[in-house]
Amino acid sequence: MNAIAPARPAETGCSDAPVLYERGQREVFCGLTGIVWLHRKIQDAFFLVVGSRTCAHLLQSAAGVMIFAEPRFATAIIEERDLAGLADANAELDRVVTRLIERRPDIKLLFLVGSCPSEVIKLDLSRAAERLSEAFAPKVRILSWSGSGIETTFTQGEDACLAALVPGMPDETAAAAPSLLVVGALAEVVEDQFVRLFAELGIERVRFFPPRRSDDLPAVGPQTRILLAQPFLAETARLLEKRGATRLAAPFPLGVEGTTGWLGAAAEAFWIDAARFDAAVTPRAERARAALARQREKLAGKSIFFFPDSQLEVPLARFAARELGMRLVEVGTPYLHRGHLAAELALLPAGTALSEGQDVDKQLDRCRAARPDLTVCGLGLANPLEAEGLATKWSIELLFTPVHGFEQAADLAELFARPLVRRSRLRV
Amino acid sequence: MQLTVWTYEAPPHVGAMRVATAMEGVHYVLHAPQGDTYADLLFTMIERARKRPPVTYTTFQARDLGADTAELFKTSVKEAYERFRPQALLVGASCTAELIQDDPGGLALALGLPIPVVPLELPAYQRKENWGAAETFYRIVRTLAGPAVPPPGSKRTARAPGQPPRCNILGPTSLGFRHRDDVHEVTGLLHRLGVTVNVVAPLGASPADIARLGEADFNVVLYPEIAYQAAQWLERSFGQKSTKVVPIGFGATTDFVVEVAALAGVDPAPVLAGTPSRAPWYARSVDSTYLTGKRVFVFGDATHAIAAARIAAEELGFEVVGLGTYSREFGRELRAAAAKYGVEPLITDDYLEVEETIAALHPELVLGTQMERHTAKRLGVPCAVISAPVHVQDFPARTSPQMGFEGANVLFDTFVHPLMMGLEEHLLQMFREDFEFHADAAPSHLGSHGAAPARAEAPPLAAETPAARAPEPEPELVAAFVAPADGPIADARISVTPVPSADGGPVTPPPAPPLRWAPDAEKELHKIPFFVRGKARRNTERFAQDRGLSLITVETLYDAKAHFSR
């Protein structure tokens, strides 16, 4: 037992709660969308999608104006001649990659990213990556992962990408001192805050994954303790555990409670004493609570409905319910990983309606019937629901905005409060 | 495979969505994997649609691949019919479903729904968005208006006396650049001519409306990219003639009115009388004198690019130095237009090629798509948007047609706005030492720069100290350098929007060659007013480079001047 971790509620929240599992039309992004933030994070990597014009168009629509900032991603658009024979498609891919590497000599790591069309025609990108790696070694490493819609939903693209990096991580020697590995792409400002926090706690050996540069992969081994910063990293965590690392069970660092619990799990694993933990964490937690209080006034008692999008829904719902005093109508998630979400589910108010997967029209029926005060959903649904008189918060922003940790807790709350404040201001 | 970062057009099924979303009482069941619903955002965000597009995606996943997907498709069709009760159903496949070879048409027809079902074959690996929209519209028209087609050889019944002439308006869709306001404007024009509008389609039309298309006397084709194919079929089936002129610009609108009047058998004179548009007078007013011969590069879909080139040349007195389109289907029309201006036609869907062409031509104004807006911003050239693809700001709240006489007014403002206003250019010359007027000043109406763009003319204002200033330059010296040469960019580098670009500011243009200026030549150069000095510097340097000179002397400067003032 640990003196540091926040008191667990007596009831087990939603640990054993039933989940409505739905199949049908899904209004979600595919994993390719992850490229939009991953290419900003790993600064010497290039992402080449092998797909159709649809894939290129999706990236362009998702990347907005970023497309013009010499982005480090592109699409090799499959044409009719490529569909004629497989050998030909591989030759074409080699040609495109060669041209790309000639044009962009700064690339150190190239990801070949699979799409629905490439998967359906069974174009073996992992073999292509091996073949091309041999050709371009040692200058450029070439890896592959799938961001296809048939395999991945939105943030699962990041999971697939990080999973592809795991085999290249160096071995940690068995004699090494225990180290902490924070897994999941975080905003740099958040990463820096956590670095300072861990230093104050006295946890010396901390690395973040993904790293900012591809040749700076952290080591992993039996002495590695993993803290997942994001809830959508099932495959990455599995592969790290296969390398001997131990995942620390914790809630996710969203809100004061989530961040405290998350840091607490690390402190416990590294035998940090309670006084030291309190000295580092309490002032920050207090500051965050004070900032949150102002947002809580606007949100307490309001009902909220989550459409599935990123797998962040369960931690966000826990934060909304426990720290903002909101009422959970339904918490939808594209995929519910019971193991990774155990601490979160325990903290959710008992009786919360949980759903996994989606049949969008039926879910819209439920949402309309409930008329929640705030609906968290994608941009395909937001304006139509607003036109029906429902306030919405578009969910993608929660991926692109720094929301983790103490200093961002109030910003996260403000994201929920803003649509409601706006509605109260408009007089027309 | 084609290496692509930016694509001017979406895949063809998005074209089909544009038609389905434009119509009433139509639903589209699209066989597509999870994730293809991203296209909904185009409608709900860019066009700010208040409703979801009427599209059901089968959303198959990896585990469904195999025999399961056909069943999934049939279930989706049944459920979509039950839930939405459309009057007509479109069925088709996205790029991935095309590969798994279920037959959406066959599967849907086998269900025996009590409504018309229109199967769409949209080859995603060969064709693109506008083709998809055109094909979809054509299939809908054939399926729904087909039953009303008279037997071959029938004559069109003459209009009953006292009956006003009637036409259809064809081509406007959802996500169409200014389609909403163009329809309004053209409807007004037709109304003033005494022509009644029978059906507007696809925008706002129901399946029942499509079935009535044959009742009109003729068709007005607003957007050939979308309606040409359907209009051809209507001509063959119902003997309806269709308009060829697209009424974008004052001249084209005038021609259009004459053309429609001929088709309808009415007199165009009352509509053309008086001053139906302010644009011609604005172009003739003295402030517009400075627009004369401004070098303009035009790119977009074929219809808008060809129309914009005509306006630029004939209605604003610009010089068209480049003309291009990404609409391969209209290459012939574009080439013919390019020949009219004596420029090389550019037919490409590779934005890098467009960017290279713009950089090589050094235009003073770029008219293009959202893509050219960003390119122009990078190169520091003024730009206006004339064609899709466009961002959310080009679906404005205010009325802003491109077509008709009001459209001509809108276009005058649009083309001229990014340029320095004539009077401002003049003031700049008069008060060039004033703290607010200097070579780097953006036009006052465009707000301040995020970051001052890097310029080939490097010395900052401090270098132009009064001490270094020579007496007033010789007028002809100025004239020679102001005269358009082989295309220097106007020296005032204007950022199109006051917002710095995502990468933190405009991109530095390529560095000048390692040329040296002799001190006396540099001094001579400084006798030229600063606002054309950069132009003169670049002209001279290019002249020297072409001749392999490494030192620019006073003589080189005047040789260059003589060369460019041919």
Tab-separated table of C-alpha atoms in Angstrom, chain B residues 210-401:
chain	number	residue	atom	x	y	z
B	210	ILE	CA	-34.970	16.325	-61.954
B	211	ALA	CA	-37.803	14.389	-63.588
B	212	ARG	CA	-39.190	17.759	-64.837
B	213	LEU	CA	-35.971	18.962	-66.485
B	214	GLY	CA	-37.256	18.169	-69.979
B	215	GLU	CA	-40.085	20.702	-69.651
B	216	ALA	CA	-37.727	23.678	-70.014
B	217	ASP	CA	-36.978	25.330	-73.388
B	218	PHE	CA	-33.213	25.448	-72.876
B	219	ASN	CA	-30.474	24.991	-70.274
B	220	VAL	CA	-28.158	27.487	-68.662
B	221	VAL	CA	-24.864	25.719	-67.872
B	222	LEU	CA	-23.191	27.633	-65.066
B	223	TYR	CA	-20.291	25.274	-64.397
B	224	PRO	CA	-19.249	23.128	-67.367
B	225	GLU	CA	-16.960	21.044	-65.104
B	226	ILE	CA	-20.088	19.687	-63.441
B	227	ALA	CA	-23.011	20.111	-65.848
B	228	TYR	CA	-21.604	19.779	-69.364
B	229	GLN	CA	-22.189	16.028	-69.621
B	230	ALA	CA	-25.763	16.214	-68.308
B	231	ALA	CA	-26.541	19.167	-70.594
B	232	GLN	CA	-25.292	17.203	-73.628
B	233	TRP	CA	-27.621	14.344	-72.772
B	234	LEU	CA	-30.558	16.708	-72.272
B	235	GLU	CA	-29.860	18.238	-75.668
B	236	ARG	CA	-29.840	14.798	-77.295
B	237	SER	CA	-32.921	13.596	-75.431
B	238	PHE	CA	-35.143	16.670	-75.266
B	239	GLY	CA	-33.682	18.915	-77.957
B	240	GLN	CA	-32.777	21.545	-75.336
B	241	LYS	CA	-29.981	23.850	-76.380
B	242	SER	CA	-27.618	25.016	-73.677
B	243	THR	CA	-25.622	28.176	-73.060
B	244	LYS	CA	-21.896	28.154	-73.843
B	245	VAL	CA	-20.910	31.454	-72.225
B	246	VAL	CA	-20.177	31.447	-68.501
B	247	PRO	CA	-21.243	34.886	-67.200
B	248	ILE	CA	-18.149	35.755	-65.144
B	249	GLY	CA	-17.014	39.326	-65.802
B	250	PHE	CA	-18.796	42.289	-67.366
B	251	GLY	CA	-18.042	41.313	-70.957
B	252	ALA	CA	-18.922	37.668	-70.489
B	253	THR	CA	-22.143	38.614	-68.701
B	254	THR	CA	-23.090	40.871	-71.605
B	255	ASP	CA	-22.391	38.032	-74.056
B	256	PHE	CA	-24.392	35.682	-71.845
B	257	VAL	CA	-27.399	37.994	-71.816
B	258	VAL	CA	-27.284	38.181	-75.619
B	259	GLU	CA	-26.937	34.405	-75.864
B	260	VAL	CA	-29.834	33.701	-73.495
B	261	ALA	CA	-32.012	36.291	-75.229
B	262	ALA	CA	-31.413	34.506	-78.546
B	263	LEU	CA	-32.272	31.102	-77.051
B	264	ALA	CA	-35.390	32.500	-75.394
B	265	GLY	CA	-36.469	34.704	-78.298
B	266	VAL	CA	-36.510	37.902	-76.219
B	267	ASP	CA	-34.875	41.319	-76.516
B	268	PRO	CA	-31.686	41.761	-74.447
B	269	ALA	CA	-31.601	45.563	-74.879
B	270	PRO	CA	-33.574	46.558	-71.744
B	271	VAL	CA	-31.303	44.464	-69.526
B	272	LEU	CA	-28.118	45.778	-71.112
B	273	ALA	CA	-29.307	49.380	-71.104
B	274	GLY	CA	-28.057	51.907	-68.588
B	275	THR	CA	-25.256	50.921	-66.246
B	276	PRO	CA	-25.879	47.430	-64.983
B	277	SER	CA	-22.491	47.301	-63.256
B	278	ARG	CA	-20.077	49.730	-61.612
B	279	ALA	CA	-17.014	47.750	-62.652
B	280	PRO	CA	-16.491	49.355	-66.094
B	281	TRP	CA	-16.526	52.873	-64.629
B	282	TYR	CA	-14.260	51.864	-61.752
B	283	ALA	CA	-11.808	50.461	-64.283
B	284	ARG	CA	-11.907	53.704	-66.261
B	285	SER	CA	-11.582	56.031	-63.272
B	286	VAL	CA	-8.158	57.638	-63.008
B	287	ASP	CA	-7.194	55.790	-59.859
B	288	SER	CA	-7.144	52.602	-61.930
B	289	THR	CA	-4.521	53.977	-64.303
B	290	TYR	CA	-1.811	52.380	-62.204
B	291	LEU	CA	-3.330	48.969	-62.971
B	292	THR	CA	-2.294	49.263	-66.612
B	293	GLY	CA	-0.038	46.443	-67.700
B	294	LYS	CA	0.245	44.857	-64.252
B	295	ARG	CA	1.532	41.351	-64.866
B	296	VAL	CA	-0.932	38.721	-63.696
B	297	PHE	CA	-0.702	34.942	-63.433
B	298	VAL	CA	-3.996	33.008	-63.465
B	299	PHE	CA	-4.630	29.442	-62.268
B	300	GLY	CA	-7.713	27.516	-61.151
B	301	ASP	CA	-10.428	25.305	-62.541
B	302	ALA	CA	-10.747	25.886	-66.282
B	303	THR	CA	-13.992	27.872	-66.145
B	304	HIS	CA	-12.821	30.352	-63.531
B	305	ALA	CA	-9.285	30.644	-64.879
B	306	ILE	CA	-10.406	31.404	-68.442
B	307	ALA	CA	-12.986	33.915	-67.193
B	308	ALA	CA	-10.494	35.630	-64.876
B	309	ALA	CA	-7.931	35.950	-67.670
B	310	ARG	CA	-10.485	37.730	-69.851
B	311	ILE	CA	-11.408	40.123	-67.063
B	312	ALA	CA	-7.764	40.788	-66.266
B	313	ALA	CA	-6.890	41.547	-69.873
B	314	GLU	CA	-10.021	43.264	-71.198
B	315	GLU	CA	-11.665	44.773	-68.139
B	316	LEU	CA	-8.745	45.816	-65.948
B	317	GLY	CA	-6.003	46.329	-68.510
B	318	PHE	CA	-3.603	43.878	-66.864
B	319	GLU	CA	-1.191	41.800	-68.861
B	320	VAL	CA	-1.846	38.054	-68.568
B	321	VAL	CA	1.604	36.452	-68.289
B	322	GLY	CA	0.509	32.951	-67.382
B	323	LEU	CA	-2.672	30.881	-67.526
B	324	GLY	CA	-3.261	27.396	-66.255
B	325	THR	CA	-5.698	24.865	-64.878
B	326	TYR	CA	-5.799	21.606	-62.957
B	327	SER	CA	-8.933	20.555	-64.900
B	328	ARG	CA	-7.416	18.143	-67.396
B	329	GLU	CA	-10.862	17.515	-68.899
B	330	PHE	CA	-10.870	21.108	-70.174
B	331	GLY	CA	-7.321	21.251	-71.512
B	332	ARG	CA	-8.471	22.154	-75.013
B	333	GLU	CA	-10.464	25.200	-73.873
B	334	LEU	CA	-7.586	26.351	-71.680
B	335	ARG	CA	-5.054	26.032	-74.508
B	336	ALA	CA	-7.272	28.076	-76.793
B	337	ALA	CA	-7.540	30.820	-74.168
B	338	ALA	CA	-3.787	30.792	-73.513
B	339	ALA	CA	-3.161	31.212	-77.224
B	340	LYS	CA	-5.335	34.336	-77.164
B	341	TYR	CA	-2.945	35.974	-74.672
B	342	GLY	CA	0.138	34.498	-76.292
B	343	VAL	CA	1.170	32.602	-73.149
B	344	GLU	CA	2.245	29.044	-72.519
B	345	PRO	CA	-0.727	27.035	-71.168
B	346	LEU	CA	-0.051	25.221	-67.903
B	347	ILE	CA	-2.143	22.090	-67.391
B	348	THR	CA	-1.064	20.310	-64.249
B	349	ASP	CA	-2.279	19.107	-60.886
B	350	ASP	CA	1.173	19.382	-59.338
B	351	TYR	CA	1.321	22.490	-57.177
B	352	LEU	CA	5.123	22.494	-57.249
B	353	GLU	CA	5.004	22.965	-60.999
B	354	VAL	CA	2.608	25.866	-60.544
B	355	GLU	CA	4.903	27.352	-57.915
B	356	GLU	CA	7.931	27.074	-60.205
B	357	THR	CA	6.031	28.760	-63.013
B	358	ILE	CA	4.944	31.620	-60.779
B	359	ALA	CA	8.479	32.092	-59.485
B	360	ALA	CA	9.848	32.128	-63.039
B	361	LEU	CA	7.252	34.566	-64.380
B	362	HIS	CA	7.582	37.156	-61.579
B	363	PRO	CA	3.977	38.328	-61.807
B	364	GLU	CA	2.773	41.335	-59.826
B	365	LEU	CA	-0.533	39.651	-59.036
B	366	VAL	CA	-1.557	36.011	-58.770
B	367	LEU	CA	-5.160	34.915	-59.269
B	368	GLY	CA	-5.615	31.342	-58.172
B	369	THR	CA	-6.821	28.847	-55.614
B	370	GLN	CA	-6.104	28.578	-51.916
B	371	MET	CA	-2.891	26.860	-52.932
B	372	GLU	CA	-1.667	29.801	-54.997
B	373	ARG	CA	-2.569	32.057	-52.089
B	374	HIS	CA	0.005	30.269	-49.979
B	375	THR	CA	2.532	30.167	-52.804
B	376	ALA	CA	2.105	33.872	-53.456
B	377	LYS	CA	2.436	34.604	-49.767
B	378	ARG	CA	5.714	32.731	-49.752
B	379	LEU	CA	6.954	34.655	-52.761
B	380	GLY	CA	5.622	37.950	-51.416
B	381	VAL	CA	3.281	38.573	-54.344
B	382	PRO	CA	-0.256	39.956	-53.983
B	383	CYS	CA	-2.930	37.351	-54.640
B	384	ALA	CA	-6.691	36.921	-54.916
B	385	VAL	CA	-8.675	33.689	-54.890
B	386	ILE	CA	-10.802	32.971	-57.977
B	387	SER	CA	-11.418	29.233	-57.850
B	388	ALA	CA	-11.824	26.145	-55.685
B	389	PRO	CA	-10.185	24.610	-53.708
B	390	VAL	CA	-10.778	27.272	-51.093
B	391	HIS	CA	-10.789	27.623	-47.336
B	392	VAL	CA	-13.616	28.615	-45.041
B	393	GLN	CA	-13.169	32.376	-45.600
B	394	ASP	CA	-14.207	31.919	-49.212
B	395	PHE	CA	-17.659	30.765	-48.163
B	396	PRO	CA	-18.542	34.241	-46.906
B	397	ALA	CA	-21.612	35.364	-45.010
B	398	ARG	CA	-22.061	38.378	-47.285
B	399	THR	CA	-23.412	38.092	-50.801
B	400	SER	CA	-20.434	37.761	-53.137
B	401	PRO	CA	-21.225	36.236	-56.516
